[in-house]
Coordinates of C-alpha atoms in Angstrom, one line a residue:
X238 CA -39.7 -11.0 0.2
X239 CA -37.1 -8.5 -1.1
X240 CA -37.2 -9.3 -4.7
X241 CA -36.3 -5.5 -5.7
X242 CA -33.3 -4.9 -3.6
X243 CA -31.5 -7.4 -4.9
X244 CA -32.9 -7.3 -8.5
X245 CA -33.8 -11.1 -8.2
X246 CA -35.0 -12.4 -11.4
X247 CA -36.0 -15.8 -12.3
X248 CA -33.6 -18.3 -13.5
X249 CA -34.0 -19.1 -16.9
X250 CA -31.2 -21.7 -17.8
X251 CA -28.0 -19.4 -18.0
X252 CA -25.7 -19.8 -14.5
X253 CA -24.2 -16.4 -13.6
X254 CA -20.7 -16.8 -12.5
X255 CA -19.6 -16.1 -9.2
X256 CA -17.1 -13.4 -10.3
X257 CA -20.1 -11.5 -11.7
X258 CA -22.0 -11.8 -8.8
X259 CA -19.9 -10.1 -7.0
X260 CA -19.5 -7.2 -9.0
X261 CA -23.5 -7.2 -9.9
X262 CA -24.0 -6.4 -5.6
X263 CA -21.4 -3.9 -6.0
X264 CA -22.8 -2.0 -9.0
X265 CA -26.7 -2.4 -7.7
X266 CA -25.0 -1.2 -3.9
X267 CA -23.0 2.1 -5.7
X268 CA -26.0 3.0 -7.3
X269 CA -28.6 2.6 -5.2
X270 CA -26.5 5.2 -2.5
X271 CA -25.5 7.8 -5.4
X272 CA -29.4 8.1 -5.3
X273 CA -29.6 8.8 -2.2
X274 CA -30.6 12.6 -1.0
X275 CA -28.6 12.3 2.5
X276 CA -25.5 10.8 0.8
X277 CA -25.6 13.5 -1.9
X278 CA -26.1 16.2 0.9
X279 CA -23.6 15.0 2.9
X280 CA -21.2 14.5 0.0
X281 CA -21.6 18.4 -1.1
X282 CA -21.2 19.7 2.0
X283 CA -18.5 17.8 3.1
X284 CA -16.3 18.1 0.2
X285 CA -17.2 22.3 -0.1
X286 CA -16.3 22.3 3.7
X287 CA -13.2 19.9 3.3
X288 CA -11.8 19.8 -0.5
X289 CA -13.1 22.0 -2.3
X290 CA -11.2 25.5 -1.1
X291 CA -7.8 23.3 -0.4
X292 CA -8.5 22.8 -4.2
X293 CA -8.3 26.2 -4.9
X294 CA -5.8 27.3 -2.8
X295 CA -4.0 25.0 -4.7
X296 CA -4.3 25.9 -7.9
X297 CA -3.8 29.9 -6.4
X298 CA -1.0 30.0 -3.9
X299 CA 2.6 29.9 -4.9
X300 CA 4.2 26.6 -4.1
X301 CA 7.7 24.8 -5.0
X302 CA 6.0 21.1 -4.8
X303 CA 3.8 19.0 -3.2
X304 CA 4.8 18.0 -0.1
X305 CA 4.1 15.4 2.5
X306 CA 3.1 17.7 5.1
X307 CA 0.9 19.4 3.3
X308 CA -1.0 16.1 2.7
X309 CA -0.7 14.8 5.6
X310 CA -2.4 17.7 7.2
X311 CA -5.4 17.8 5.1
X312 CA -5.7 14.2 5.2
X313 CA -5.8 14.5 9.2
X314 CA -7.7 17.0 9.7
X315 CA -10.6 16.8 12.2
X316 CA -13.8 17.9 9.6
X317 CA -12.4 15.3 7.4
X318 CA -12.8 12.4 9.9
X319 CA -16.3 13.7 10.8
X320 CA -17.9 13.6 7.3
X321 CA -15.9 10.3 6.9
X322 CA -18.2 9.1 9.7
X323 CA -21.4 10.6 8.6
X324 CA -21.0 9.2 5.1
X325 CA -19.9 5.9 6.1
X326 CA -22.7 5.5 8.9
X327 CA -25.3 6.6 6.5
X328 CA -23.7 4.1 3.7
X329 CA -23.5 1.1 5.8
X330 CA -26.6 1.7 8.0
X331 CA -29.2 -0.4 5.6
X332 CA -26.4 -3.2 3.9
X333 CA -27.4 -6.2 6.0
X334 CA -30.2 -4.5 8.7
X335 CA -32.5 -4.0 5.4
X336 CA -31.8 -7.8 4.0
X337 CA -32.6 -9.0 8.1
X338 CA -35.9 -6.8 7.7
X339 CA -36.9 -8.1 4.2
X340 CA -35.5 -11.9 4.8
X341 CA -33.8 -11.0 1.4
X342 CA -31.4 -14.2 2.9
X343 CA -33.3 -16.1 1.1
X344 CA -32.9 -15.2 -2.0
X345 CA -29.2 -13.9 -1.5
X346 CA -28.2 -18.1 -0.2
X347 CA -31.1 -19.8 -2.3
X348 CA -28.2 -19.3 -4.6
X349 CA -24.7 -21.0 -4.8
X350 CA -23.2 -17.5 -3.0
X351 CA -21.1 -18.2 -0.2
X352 CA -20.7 -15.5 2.8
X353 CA -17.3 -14.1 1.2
X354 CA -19.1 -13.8 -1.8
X355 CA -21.6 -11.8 0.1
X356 CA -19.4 -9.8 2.2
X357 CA -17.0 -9.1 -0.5
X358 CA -20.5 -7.6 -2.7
X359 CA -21.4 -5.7 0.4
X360 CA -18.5 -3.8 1.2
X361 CA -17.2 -3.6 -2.2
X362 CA -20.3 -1.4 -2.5
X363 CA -19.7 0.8 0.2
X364 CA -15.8 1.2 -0.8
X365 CA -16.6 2.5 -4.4
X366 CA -19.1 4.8 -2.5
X367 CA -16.5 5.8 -0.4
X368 CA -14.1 6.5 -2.8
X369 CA -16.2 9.6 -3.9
X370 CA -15.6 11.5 -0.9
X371 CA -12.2 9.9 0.7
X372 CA -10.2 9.6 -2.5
X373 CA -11.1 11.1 -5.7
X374 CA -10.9 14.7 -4.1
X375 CA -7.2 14.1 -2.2
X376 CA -6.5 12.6 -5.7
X377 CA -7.7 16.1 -7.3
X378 CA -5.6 18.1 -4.7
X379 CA -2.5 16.5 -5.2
X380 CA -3.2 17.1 -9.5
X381 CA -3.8 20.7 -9.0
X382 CA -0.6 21.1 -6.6
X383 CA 1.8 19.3 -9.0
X384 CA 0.4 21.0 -12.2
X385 CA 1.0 24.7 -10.7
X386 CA 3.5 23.9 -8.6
X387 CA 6.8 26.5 -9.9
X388 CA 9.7 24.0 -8.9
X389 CA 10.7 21.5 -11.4
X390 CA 11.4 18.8 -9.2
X391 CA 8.3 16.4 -10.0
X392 CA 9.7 12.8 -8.4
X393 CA 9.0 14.2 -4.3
X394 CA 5.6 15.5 -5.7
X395 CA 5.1 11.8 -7.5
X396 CA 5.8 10.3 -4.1
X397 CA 3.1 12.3 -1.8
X398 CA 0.8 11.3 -4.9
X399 CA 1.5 7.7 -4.4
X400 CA 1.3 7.9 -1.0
X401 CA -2.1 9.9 -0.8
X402 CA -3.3 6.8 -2.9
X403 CA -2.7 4.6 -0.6
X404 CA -3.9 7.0 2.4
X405 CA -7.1 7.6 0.7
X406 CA -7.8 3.8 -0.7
X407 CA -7.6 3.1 3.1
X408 CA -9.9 6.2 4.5
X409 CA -12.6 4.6 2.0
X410 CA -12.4 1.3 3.9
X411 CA -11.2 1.7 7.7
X412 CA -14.4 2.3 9.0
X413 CA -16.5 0.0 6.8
X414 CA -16.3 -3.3 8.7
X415 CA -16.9 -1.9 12.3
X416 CA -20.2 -0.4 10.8
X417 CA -21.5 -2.9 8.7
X418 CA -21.0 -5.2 11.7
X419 CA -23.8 -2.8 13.4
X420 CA -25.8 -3.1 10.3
X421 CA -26.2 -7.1 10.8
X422 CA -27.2 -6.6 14.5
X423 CA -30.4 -5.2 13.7
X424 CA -33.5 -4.9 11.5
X425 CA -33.5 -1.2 11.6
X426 CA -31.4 0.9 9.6
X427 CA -31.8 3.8 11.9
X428 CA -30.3 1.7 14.6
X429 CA -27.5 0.6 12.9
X430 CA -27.0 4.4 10.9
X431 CA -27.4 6.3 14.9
X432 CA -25.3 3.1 16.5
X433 CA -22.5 3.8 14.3
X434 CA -22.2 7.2 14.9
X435 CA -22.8 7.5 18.3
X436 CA -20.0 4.4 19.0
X437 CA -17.1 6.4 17.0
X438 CA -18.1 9.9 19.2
X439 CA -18.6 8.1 22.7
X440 CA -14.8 5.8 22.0
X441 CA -13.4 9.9 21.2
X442 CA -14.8 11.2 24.4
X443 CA -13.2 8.5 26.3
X444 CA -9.9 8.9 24.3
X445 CA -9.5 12.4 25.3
X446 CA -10.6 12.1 28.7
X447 CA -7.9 8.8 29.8
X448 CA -5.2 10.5 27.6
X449 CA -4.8 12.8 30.1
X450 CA -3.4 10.2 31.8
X451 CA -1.7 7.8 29.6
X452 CA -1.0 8.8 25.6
X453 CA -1.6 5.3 24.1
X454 CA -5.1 5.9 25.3
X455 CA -5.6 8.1 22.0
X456 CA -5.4 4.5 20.3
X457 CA -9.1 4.2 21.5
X458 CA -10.2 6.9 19.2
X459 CA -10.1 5.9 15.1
X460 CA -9.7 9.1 14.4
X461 CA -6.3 9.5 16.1
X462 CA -5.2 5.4 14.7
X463 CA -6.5 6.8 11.0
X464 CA -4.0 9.9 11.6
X465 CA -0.9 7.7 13.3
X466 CA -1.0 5.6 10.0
X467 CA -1.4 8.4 7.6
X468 CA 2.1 9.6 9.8
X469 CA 3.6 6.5 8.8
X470 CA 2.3 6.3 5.3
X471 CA 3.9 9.7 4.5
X472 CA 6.8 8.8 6.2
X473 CA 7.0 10.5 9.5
X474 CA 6.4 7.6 12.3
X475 CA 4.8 7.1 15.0
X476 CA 4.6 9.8 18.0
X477 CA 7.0 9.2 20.4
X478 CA 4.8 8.8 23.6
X479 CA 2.5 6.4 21.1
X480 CA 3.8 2.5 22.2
X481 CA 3.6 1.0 18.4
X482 CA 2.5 -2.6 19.6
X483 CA -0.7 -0.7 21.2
X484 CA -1.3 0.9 17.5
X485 CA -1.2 -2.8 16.0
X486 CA -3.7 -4.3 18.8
X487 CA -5.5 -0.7 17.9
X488 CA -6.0 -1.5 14.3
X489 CA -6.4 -5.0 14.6
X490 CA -9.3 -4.0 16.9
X491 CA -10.8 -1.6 14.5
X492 CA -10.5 -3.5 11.0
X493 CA -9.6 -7.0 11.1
X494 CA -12.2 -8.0 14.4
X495 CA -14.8 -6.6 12.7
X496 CA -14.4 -8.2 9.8
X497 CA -14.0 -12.3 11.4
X498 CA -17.0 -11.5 13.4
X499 CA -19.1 -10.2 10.7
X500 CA -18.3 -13.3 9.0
X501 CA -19.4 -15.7 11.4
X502 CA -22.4 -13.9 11.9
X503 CA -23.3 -13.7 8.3
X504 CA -22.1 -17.3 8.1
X505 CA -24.4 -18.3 11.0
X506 CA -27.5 -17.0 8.7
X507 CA -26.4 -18.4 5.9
X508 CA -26.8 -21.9 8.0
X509 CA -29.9 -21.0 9.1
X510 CA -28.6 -19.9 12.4

């Protein structure tokens, strides 16, 4: 039984409230990953390759304010995406495939947790994980632009800040229902970690190729819906060959599909399906 990934411990009288549950999954989740070797490995090298000199260019170069391109750009860029995936496949990989392995069901539903209460302890775990990588260091970039930037016009600088907020609260979580759907289709966590990546590359590779023909074919890769909705978070639209009721199926497809069928099939255990 998997008594010490859940840190089950007997009942002695005191009923935990559902609340703190919640949050209980979501600290043992962040904790357990921050542990991890291959999260920390990926972590460094990703945020050396991708933050850390943006940082100090920063903090070095002359510059009036912070601007929304400059964001934007960073945000987009290619090596970003690509640790995003690697940290997220790695993150997700083992959430459900290791409680299928270890029928740590059980001992998850022999308690009064419904499957939102599960779901919501599961991927609240791999958001604050997330946030290490997709937010804190845009967060950091933005700080070290506005506090040595030589204009003295702060409110556009304010703006891109609030905006990069947003863009990186929603890096953190994009990818997170797709993958931990893959993580309750198996019992191995290699499966589900390989799975993930492999999925996001192959959907790229058939992007690129059918773009050639048709632009809204880009919509296939989450790399280019991630990027269209960073252009319309800092406020530059949609492409012009990009049909926006495509981009709406696109991320409908990507976050909110995911999520209703990961419920259902978390639901269906929970009923002893």
């Amino acid at each position: 039984m998997g008594i010490d990934p859940i840190e089950y411990t007997p009942w002695k009288k005191k009923s935990t409230m559902l609340g703190k549950r919640f949050l209980v999954m979501v600290e043992k989740i962040f904790r357990s990953k921050i542990r991890s070797k291959a999260i920390w490995v990926i972590l460094i090298i990703g945020s050396m390759i991708v933050h850390v000199f943006p940082i100090l260019l920063a903090a070095l170069m002359p510059h009036e304010e912070l601007t929304a391109e400059m964001m934007r750009d960073h945000m987009s860029g290619e090596i970003f995406f690509l640790f995003t995936v690697l940290l997220a496949a790695v993150i997700c990989s083992g959430l459900v495939s290791q409680d299928l392995k270890d029928s740590s069901f059980v001992l998850y539903f022999s308690r009064p947790l419904k499957t939102e209460s599960y779901l919501l302890g599961k991927l609240g775990g791999a958001f604050t994980t997330m946030l290490i990588y997709c937010f804190i260091p845009p967060l950091l970039i933005c700080i070290s632009v506005i506090a040595t930037q030589t204009g003295d016009a702060y409110t556009g600088s304010l703006k891109v800040l609030g905006k990069t907020v947003l863009a990186g609260l929603l890096t953190s979580f994009v990818l997170l229902p797709y993958m931990v759907l893959l993580s309750s289709l198996t019992k191995r966590k290699a499966y589900a970690g390989i799975g993930s990546f492999m999925s996001i590359s192959a959907l790229a590779i058939v992007s690129l190729f059918f773009a050639q023909f048709d632009s809204n074919w880009k919509l296939l890769n989450p790399s280019n819906l991630l990027n269209f909705t960073f252009d319309l978070i800092y406020g530059f639209g949609l492409p012009d060959d990009i049909n926006s009721g495509f981009y709406s199926v696109g991320m409908f497809v990507l976050i909110i599909l995911p999520l209703t069928l990961l419920f259902y099939r978390i639901h269906s255990k929970e009923v002893g399906g």
